[in-house]
PDB file of C-alpha atoms in Angstrom:
ATOM      1  CA  UNK A  17       7.441  27.933  -3.637  1.00  0.00           C
ATOM      2  CA  UNK A  18       5.270  24.995  -2.588  1.00  0.00           C
ATOM      3  CA  UNK A  19       2.660  26.105  -0.051  1.00  0.00           C
ATOM      4  CA  UNK A  20       2.192  24.213   3.218  1.00  0.00           C
ATOM      5  CA  UNK A  21      -0.842  22.015   3.759  1.00  0.00           C
ATOM      6  CA  UNK A  22      -3.354  22.258   6.614  1.00  0.00           C
ATOM      7  CA  UNK A  23      -5.546  19.184   7.089  1.00  0.00           C
ATOM      8  CA  UNK A  24      -8.737  19.548   9.127  1.00  0.00           C
ATOM      9  CA  UNK A  25     -10.666  16.605  10.524  1.00  0.00           C
ATOM     10  CA  UNK A  26     -14.386  16.130  10.948  1.00  0.00           C
ATOM     11  CA  UNK A  27     -16.644  14.775  13.654  1.00  0.00           C
ATOM     12  CA  UNK A  28     -15.687  11.673  15.657  1.00  0.00           C
ATOM     13  CA  UNK A  29     -12.023  11.943  14.624  1.00  0.00           C
ATOM     14  CA  UNK A  30      -8.878  13.866  15.536  1.00  0.00           C
ATOM     15  CA  UNK A  31      -5.937  15.189  13.560  1.00  0.00           C
ATOM     16  CA  UNK A  32      -4.405  11.702  13.706  1.00  0.00           C
ATOM     17  CA  UNK A  33      -6.951  10.509  11.141  1.00  0.00           C
ATOM     18  CA  UNK A  34      -4.759  12.160   8.488  1.00  0.00           C
ATOM     19  CA  UNK A  35      -1.808   9.826   9.103  1.00  0.00           C
ATOM     20  CA  UNK A  36      -2.038   8.089   5.714  1.00  0.00           C
ATOM     21  CA  UNK A  37      -2.409  11.338   3.767  1.00  0.00           C
ATOM     22  CA  UNK A  38       0.549  12.840   5.622  1.00  0.00           C
ATOM     23  CA  UNK A  39       2.667   9.868   4.631  1.00  0.00           C
ATOM     24  CA  UNK A  40       1.646  10.328   0.983  1.00  0.00           C
ATOM     25  CA  UNK A  41       2.631  14.004   1.133  1.00  0.00           C
ATOM     26  CA  UNK A  42       6.186  13.050   2.073  1.00  0.00           C
ATOM     27  CA  UNK A  43       8.399  15.935   3.151  1.00  0.00           C
ATOM     28  CA  UNK A  44       5.895  18.669   2.377  1.00  0.00           C
ATOM     29  CA  UNK A  45       5.130  20.896   5.402  1.00  0.00           C
ATOM     30  CA  UNK A  46       1.826  19.679   6.879  1.00  0.00           C
ATOM     31  CA  UNK A  47      -0.203  20.548   9.942  1.00  0.00           C
ATOM     32  CA  UNK A  48      -3.153  18.466  11.101  1.00  0.00           C
ATOM     33  CA  UNK A  49      -4.401  20.100  14.308  1.00  0.00           C
ATOM     34  CA  UNK A  50      -6.898  18.659  16.736  1.00  0.00           C
ATOM     35  CA  UNK A  51      -9.900  20.964  16.534  1.00  0.00           C
ATOM     36  CA  UNK A  52     -11.314  22.205  19.855  1.00  0.00           C
ATOM     37  CA  UNK A  53     -14.812  20.984  18.877  1.00  0.00           C
ATOM     38  CA  UNK A  54     -16.482  23.862  20.683  1.00  0.00           C
ATOM     39  CA  UNK A  55     -19.756  23.531  18.803  1.00  0.00           C
ATOM     40  CA  UNK A  56     -19.421  27.172  17.758  1.00  0.00           C
ATOM     41  CA  UNK A  57     -18.581  27.839  14.117  1.00  0.00           C
ATOM     42  CA  UNK A  58     -16.900  31.191  14.773  1.00  0.00           C
ATOM     43  CA  UNK A  59     -14.722  29.680  17.503  1.00  0.00           C
ATOM     44  CA  UNK A  60     -13.702  26.785  15.267  1.00  0.00           C
ATOM     45  CA  UNK A  61     -12.702  29.161  12.484  1.00  0.00           C
ATOM     46  CA  UNK A  62     -10.793  31.382  14.922  1.00  0.00           C
ATOM     47  CA  UNK A  63      -8.804  28.396  16.182  1.00  0.00           C
ATOM     48  CA  UNK A  64      -7.754  27.475  12.635  1.00  0.00           C
ATOM     49  CA  UNK A  65      -7.181  30.985  11.333  1.00  0.00           C
ATOM     50  CA  UNK A  66      -3.501  31.424  12.397  1.00  0.00           C
ATOM     51  CA  UNK A  67      -2.518  28.369  10.326  1.00  0.00           C
ATOM     52  CA  UNK A  68      -4.179  29.264   7.057  1.00  0.00           C
ATOM     53  CA  UNK A  69      -2.635  32.226   5.242  1.00  0.00           C
ATOM     54  CA  UNK A  70      -1.144  30.970   1.990  1.00  0.00           C
ATOM     55  CA  UNK A  71      -1.786  27.303   2.809  1.00  0.00           C
ATOM     56  CA  UNK A  72      -3.522  24.564   0.875  1.00  0.00           C
ATOM     57  CA  UNK A  73      -6.528  23.481   2.932  1.00  0.00           C
ATOM     58  CA  UNK A  74      -7.698  19.877   3.007  1.00  0.00           C
ATOM     59  CA  UNK A  75     -10.867  18.820   4.780  1.00  0.00           C
ATOM     60  CA  UNK A  76     -13.030  15.730   4.983  1.00  0.00           C
ATOM     61  CA  UNK A  77     -16.596  15.715   6.303  1.00  0.00           C
ATOM     62  CA  UNK A  78     -16.846  18.394   9.001  1.00  0.00           C
ATOM     63  CA  UNK A  79     -13.382  19.607   8.082  1.00  0.00           C
ATOM     64  CA  UNK A  80     -14.672  20.186   4.555  1.00  0.00           C
ATOM     65  CA  UNK A  81     -17.705  22.010   5.936  1.00  0.00           C
ATOM     66  CA  UNK A  82     -15.434  24.328   7.876  1.00  0.00           C
ATOM     67  CA  UNK A  83     -13.516  24.827   4.637  1.00  0.00           C
ATOM     68  CA  UNK A  84     -16.642  26.228   2.978  1.00  0.00           C
ATOM     69  CA  UNK A  85     -17.000  28.697   5.853  1.00  0.00           C
ATOM     70  CA  UNK A  86     -13.329  29.655   5.546  1.00  0.00           C
ATOM     71  CA  UNK A  87     -13.723  30.311   1.815  1.00  0.00           C
ATOM     72  CA  UNK A  88     -16.816  32.426   2.465  1.00  0.00           C
ATOM     73  CA  UNK A  89     -14.837  34.474   5.003  1.00  0.00           C
ATOM     74  CA  UNK A  90     -12.277  35.346   2.332  1.00  0.00           C
ATOM     75  CA  UNK A  91      -9.295  33.747   4.069  1.00  0.00           C
ATOM     76  CA  UNK A  92      -6.316  33.885   1.646  1.00  0.00           C
ATOM     77  CA  UNK A  93      -5.687  30.219   0.907  1.00  0.00           C
ATOM     78  CA  UNK A  94      -3.490  28.855  -1.878  1.00  0.00           C
ATOM     79  CA  UNK A  95      -6.108  26.215  -2.670  1.00  0.00           C
ATOM     80  CA  UNK A  96      -8.632  23.875  -1.070  1.00  0.00           C
ATOM     81  CA  UNK A  97      -9.805  20.273  -1.440  1.00  0.00           C
ATOM     82  CA  UNK A  98     -13.074  19.662   0.389  1.00  0.00           C
ATOM     83  CA  UNK A  99     -14.453  16.127   0.572  1.00  0.00           C
ATOM     84  CA  UNK A 100     -18.212  15.797   1.062  1.00  0.00           C
ATOM     85  CA  UNK A 101     -19.050  18.853   3.185  1.00  0.00           C
ATOM     86  CA  UNK A 102     -22.477  19.544   4.644  1.00  0.00           C
ATOM     87  CA  UNK A 103     -24.671  21.734   2.459  1.00  0.00           C
ATOM     88  CA  UNK A 104     -27.405  22.919   4.825  1.00  0.00           C
ATOM     89  CA  UNK A 105     -30.756  23.760   3.261  1.00  0.00           C
ATOM     90  CA  UNK A 106     -29.443  23.027  -0.233  1.00  0.00           C
ATOM     91  CA  UNK A 107     -30.154  19.385   0.558  1.00  0.00           C
ATOM     92  CA  UNK A 108     -32.208  18.966   3.748  1.00  0.00           C
ATOM     93  CA  UNK A 109     -31.812  15.606   5.428  1.00  0.00           C
ATOM     94  CA  UNK A 110     -28.284  14.909   4.192  1.00  0.00           C
ATOM     95  CA  UNK A 111     -27.062  14.365   7.752  1.00  0.00           C
ATOM     96  CA  UNK A 112     -30.280  12.864   9.115  1.00  0.00           C
ATOM     97  CA  UNK A 113     -29.137   9.194   9.020  1.00  0.00           C
ATOM     98  CA  UNK A 114     -26.018  10.032  11.004  1.00  0.00           C
ATOM     99  CA  UNK A 115     -27.965  12.095  13.533  1.00  0.00           C
ATOM    100  CA  UNK A 116     -30.389   9.194  13.971  1.00  0.00           C
ATOM    101  CA  UNK A 117     -27.536   6.739  14.461  1.00  0.00           C
ATOM    102  CA  UNK A 118     -26.067   8.948  17.167  1.00  0.00           C
ATOM    103  CA  UNK A 119     -29.406   9.310  18.908  1.00  0.00           C
ATOM    104  CA  UNK A 120     -29.862   5.548  18.925  1.00  0.00           C
ATOM    105  CA  UNK A 121     -26.391   4.417  19.941  1.00  0.00           C
ATOM    106  CA  UNK A 122     -23.845   7.177  20.419  1.00  0.00           C
ATOM    107  CA  UNK A 123     -20.449   7.744  18.867  1.00  0.00           C
ATOM    108  CA  UNK A 124     -19.677   4.336  17.369  1.00  0.00           C
ATOM    109  CA  UNK A 125     -22.922   3.860  15.400  1.00  0.00           C
ATOM    110  CA  UNK A 126     -22.723   7.501  14.330  1.00  0.00           C
ATOM    111  CA  UNK A 127     -19.168   7.176  13.028  1.00  0.00           C
ATOM    112  CA  UNK A 128     -19.894   3.868  11.306  1.00  0.00           C
ATOM    113  CA  UNK A 129     -22.885   5.446   9.560  1.00  0.00           C
ATOM    114  CA  UNK A 130     -20.771   8.434   8.541  1.00  0.00           C
ATOM    115  CA  UNK A 131     -17.385   6.949   7.619  1.00  0.00           C
ATOM    116  CA  UNK A 132     -18.129   3.262   7.106  1.00  0.00           C
ATOM    117  CA  UNK A 133     -15.846   0.379   8.132  1.00  0.00           C
ATOM    118  CA  UNK A 134     -12.594   2.315   7.589  1.00  0.00           C
ATOM    119  CA  UNK A 135     -13.234   4.209  10.848  1.00  0.00           C
ATOM    120  CA  UNK A 136     -12.290   2.571  14.147  1.00  0.00           C
ATOM    121  CA  UNK A 137     -12.994   3.611  17.744  1.00  0.00           C
ATOM    122  CA  UNK A 138      -9.297   4.496  18.022  1.00  0.00           C
ATOM    123  CA  UNK A 139      -9.995   7.375  15.630  1.00  0.00           C
ATOM    124  CA  UNK A 140     -12.515   8.963  18.021  1.00  0.00           C
ATOM    125  CA  UNK A 141     -11.689  11.915  20.305  1.00  0.00           C
ATOM    126  CA  UNK A 142     -11.239  11.237  23.987  1.00  0.00           C
ATOM    127  CA  UNK A 143     -14.202  13.492  24.812  1.00  0.00           C
ATOM    128  CA  UNK A 144     -17.430  11.914  23.519  1.00  0.00           C
ATOM    129  CA  UNK A 145     -19.243  15.208  24.065  1.00  0.00           C
ATOM    130  CA  UNK A 146     -17.083  16.656  21.300  1.00  0.00           C
ATOM    131  CA  UNK A 147     -19.222  14.666  18.868  1.00  0.00           C
ATOM    132  CA  UNK A 148     -22.406  16.091  20.396  1.00  0.00           C
ATOM    133  CA  UNK A 149     -21.126  19.633  19.916  1.00  0.00           C
ATOM    134  CA  UNK A 150     -19.809  19.015  16.413  1.00  0.00           C
ATOM    135  CA  UNK A 151     -22.996  17.333  15.265  1.00  0.00           C
ATOM    136  CA  UNK A 152     -25.170  20.213  16.473  1.00  0.00           C
ATOM    137  CA  UNK A 153     -22.905  22.732  14.742  1.00  0.00           C
ATOM    138  CA  UNK A 154     -22.845  20.924  11.417  1.00  0.00           C
ATOM    139  CA  UNK A 155     -26.593  20.285  11.467  1.00  0.00           C
ATOM    140  CA  UNK A 156     -27.028  24.064  11.754  1.00  0.00           C
ATOM    141  CA  UNK A 157     -24.477  24.886   9.048  1.00  0.00           C
ATOM    142  CA  UNK A 158     -25.609  26.936   6.067  1.00  0.00           C
ATOM    143  CA  UNK A 159     -23.249  27.611   3.131  1.00  0.00           C
ATOM    144  CA  UNK A 160     -22.727  31.287   2.360  1.00  0.00           C
ATOM    145  CA  UNK A 161     -21.923  32.944  -0.972  1.00  0.00           C
ATOM    146  CA  UNK A 162     -18.251  33.026  -1.852  1.00  0.00           C
ATOM    147  CA  UNK A 163     -16.201  36.125  -2.656  1.00  0.00           C
ATOM    148  CA  UNK A 164     -15.801  37.055  -6.298  1.00  0.00           C
ATOM    149  CA  UNK A 165     -12.177  35.917  -6.160  1.00  0.00           C
ATOM    150  CA  UNK A 166     -11.780  32.517  -4.502  1.00  0.00           C
ATOM    151  CA  UNK A 167      -8.707  30.302  -4.441  1.00  0.00           C
ATOM    152  CA  UNK A 168      -8.709  27.176  -6.647  1.00  0.00           C
ATOM    153  CA  UNK A 169     -11.097  24.826  -4.879  1.00  0.00           C
ATOM    154  CA  UNK A 170     -12.174  21.255  -5.573  1.00  0.00           C
ATOM    155  CA  UNK A 171     -15.212  19.615  -4.034  1.00  0.00           C
ATOM    156  CA  UNK A 172     -14.654  15.873  -3.968  1.00  0.00           C
ATOM    157  CA  UNK A 173     -17.078  13.006  -3.553  1.00  0.00           C
ATOM    158  CA  UNK A 174     -16.286   9.326  -3.154  1.00  0.00           C
ATOM    159  CA  UNK A 175     -17.109   7.027  -6.044  1.00  0.00           C
ATOM    160  CA  UNK A 176     -18.559   4.587  -3.494  1.00  0.00           C
ATOM    161  CA  UNK A 177     -20.638   7.211  -1.679  1.00  0.00           C
ATOM    162  CA  UNK A 178     -24.433   7.097  -1.921  1.00  0.00           C
ATOM    163  CA  UNK A 179     -26.249   9.151  -4.583  1.00  0.00           C
ATOM    164  CA  UNK A 180     -27.240  11.807  -2.040  1.00  0.00           C
ATOM    165  CA  UNK A 181     -23.575  12.730  -1.559  1.00  0.00           C
ATOM    166  CA  UNK A 182     -23.087  13.102  -5.313  1.00  0.00           C
ATOM    167  CA  UNK A 183     -26.184  15.283  -5.432  1.00  0.00           C
ATOM    168  CA  UNK A 184     -24.779  17.466  -2.643  1.00  0.00           C
ATOM    169  CA  UNK A 185     -21.531  17.947  -4.568  1.00  0.00           C
ATOM    170  CA  UNK A 186     -23.380  18.934  -7.723  1.00  0.00           C
ATOM    171  CA  UNK A 187     -25.439  21.449  -5.769  1.00  0.00           C
ATOM    172  CA  UNK A 188     -22.230  23.109  -4.589  1.00  0.00           C
ATOM    173  CA  UNK A 189     -21.103  23.258  -8.187  1.00  0.00           C
ATOM    174  CA  UNK A 190     -24.391  24.811  -9.276  1.00  0.00           C
ATOM    175  CA  UNK A 191     -24.795  27.261  -6.386  1.00  0.00           C
ATOM    176  CA  UNK A 192     -21.192  28.228  -5.609  1.00  0.00           C
ATOM    177  CA  UNK A 193     -19.433  27.548  -8.914  1.00  0.00           C
ATOM    178  CA  UNK A 194     -16.950  25.053  -7.467  1.00  0.00           C
ATOM    179  CA  UNK A 195     -15.272  22.268  -9.400  1.00  0.00           C
ATOM    180  CA  UNK A 196     -16.241  18.695  -8.524  1.00  0.00           C
ATOM    181  CA  UNK A 197     -14.082  15.580  -8.718  1.00  0.00           C
ATOM    182  CA  UNK A 198     -15.044  11.986  -7.999  1.00  0.00           C
ATOM    183  CA  UNK A 199     -12.406  10.126  -5.986  1.00  0.00           C
ATOM    184  CA  UNK A 200     -12.238   6.420  -6.878  1.00  0.00           C
ATOM    185  CA  UNK A 201     -11.974   3.703  -4.268  1.00  0.00           C
ATOM    186  CA  UNK A 202     -13.621   5.483  -1.377  1.00  0.00           C
ATOM    187  CA  UNK A 203     -16.783   6.719   0.218  1.00  0.00           C
ATOM    188  CA  UNK A 204     -16.947   9.421   2.871  1.00  0.00           C
ATOM    189  CA  UNK A 205     -13.639   8.467   4.521  1.00  0.00           C
ATOM    190  CA  UNK A 206     -11.348   9.576   1.691  1.00  0.00           C
ATOM    191  CA  UNK A 207      -8.451  10.172   4.089  1.00  0.00           C
ATOM    192  CA  UNK A 208      -8.591   6.546   5.243  1.00  0.00           C
ATOM    193  CA  UNK A 209      -9.673   4.761   2.059  1.00  0.00           C
ATOM    194  CA  UNK A 210      -7.964   6.762  -0.717  1.00  0.00           C
ATOM    195  CA  UNK A 211      -5.121   8.738   0.872  1.00  0.00           C
ATOM    196  CA  UNK A 212      -2.895   8.693  -2.219  1.00  0.00           C
ATOM    197  CA  UNK A 213      -5.633  10.099  -4.445  1.00  0.00           C
ATOM    198  CA  UNK A 214      -6.493  12.769  -1.900  1.00  0.00           C
ATOM    199  CA  UNK A 215      -2.825  13.706  -1.502  1.00  0.00           C
ATOM    200  CA  UNK A 216      -2.458  14.110  -5.272  1.00  0.00           C
ATOM    201  CA  UNK A 217      -5.344  16.565  -5.312  1.00  0.00           C
ATOM    202  CA  UNK A 218      -3.770  18.531  -2.469  1.00  0.00           C
ATOM    203  CA  UNK A 219      -0.435  18.612  -4.279  1.00  0.00           C
ATOM    204  CA  UNK A 220      -1.924  20.043  -7.456  1.00  0.00           C
ATOM    205  CA  UNK A 221      -4.828  22.258  -6.461  1.00  0.00           C
ATOM    206  CA  UNK A 222      -2.747  25.400  -5.912  1.00  0.00           C
ATOM    207  CA  UNK A 223      -1.616  25.161  -9.544  1.00  0.00           C
ATOM    208  CA  UNK A 224      -5.179  25.090 -10.851  1.00  0.00           C
ATOM    209  CA  UNK A 225      -6.253  27.956 -13.068  1.00  0.00           C
ATOM    210  CA  UNK A 226      -9.394  29.997 -12.592  1.00  0.00           C
ATOM    211  CA  UNK A 227     -10.978  27.960 -15.384  1.00  0.00           C
ATOM    212  CA  UNK A 228     -10.542  24.769 -13.376  1.00  0.00           C
ATOM    213  CA  UNK A 229     -12.609  26.295 -10.560  1.00  0.00           C
ATOM    214  CA  UNK A 230     -15.543  26.985 -12.882  1.00  0.00           C
ATOM    215  CA  UNK A 231     -18.701  24.862 -13.064  1.00  0.00           C
ATOM    216  CA  UNK A 232     -17.754  23.405 -16.444  1.00  0.00           C
ATOM    217  CA  UNK A 233     -14.823  21.567 -14.877  1.00  0.00           C
ATOM    218  CA  UNK A 234     -16.970  18.899 -13.230  1.00  0.00           C
ATOM    219  CA  UNK A 235     -15.209  15.542 -13.515  1.00  0.00           C
TER     220      UNK A 235
END
């Protein structure tokens, strides 16, 4: 049986940002909810929790960060593909340029600094304060150790992303033992710039063996 897919968006976007990935997934059951953007990690996880049992989880940016928290909580997923999550004190300053852009100009400069030109103001949530709450939450995020048995999980990083993002991915490999894949043709906005590649990872991750989730599987 093919598991359903749950796609979780990051800051300055809504569930609609997954439109291209959903198209690539064809008839597969997919949910892409609009997060409540409460600014509270526990509340965000609680809102997603009813959708997750046995699902493949896909997240980009803040959605990927929430995916790390979901894995740490031991939620029974079929697999997970997490594109460029925050890594907390493993790499201080990772989110500093985006925080500075928000402080200087608000949502649009922030989102441009984060996602690049693929993002448009139409992708933003109606409530601009949602970005304020999300940003504070993700700046405070700290990855936790994972359970001994974790579903097949791939950390992805865009081939066009800056070196600091590649370093963050490798730190998650080293500290949490998660596989890393480089996605060609994109930076941070994998769902907008490389939807077919991201969809292929989602389609196959639940078939991955335990060996493919080990550090040696870096690609």
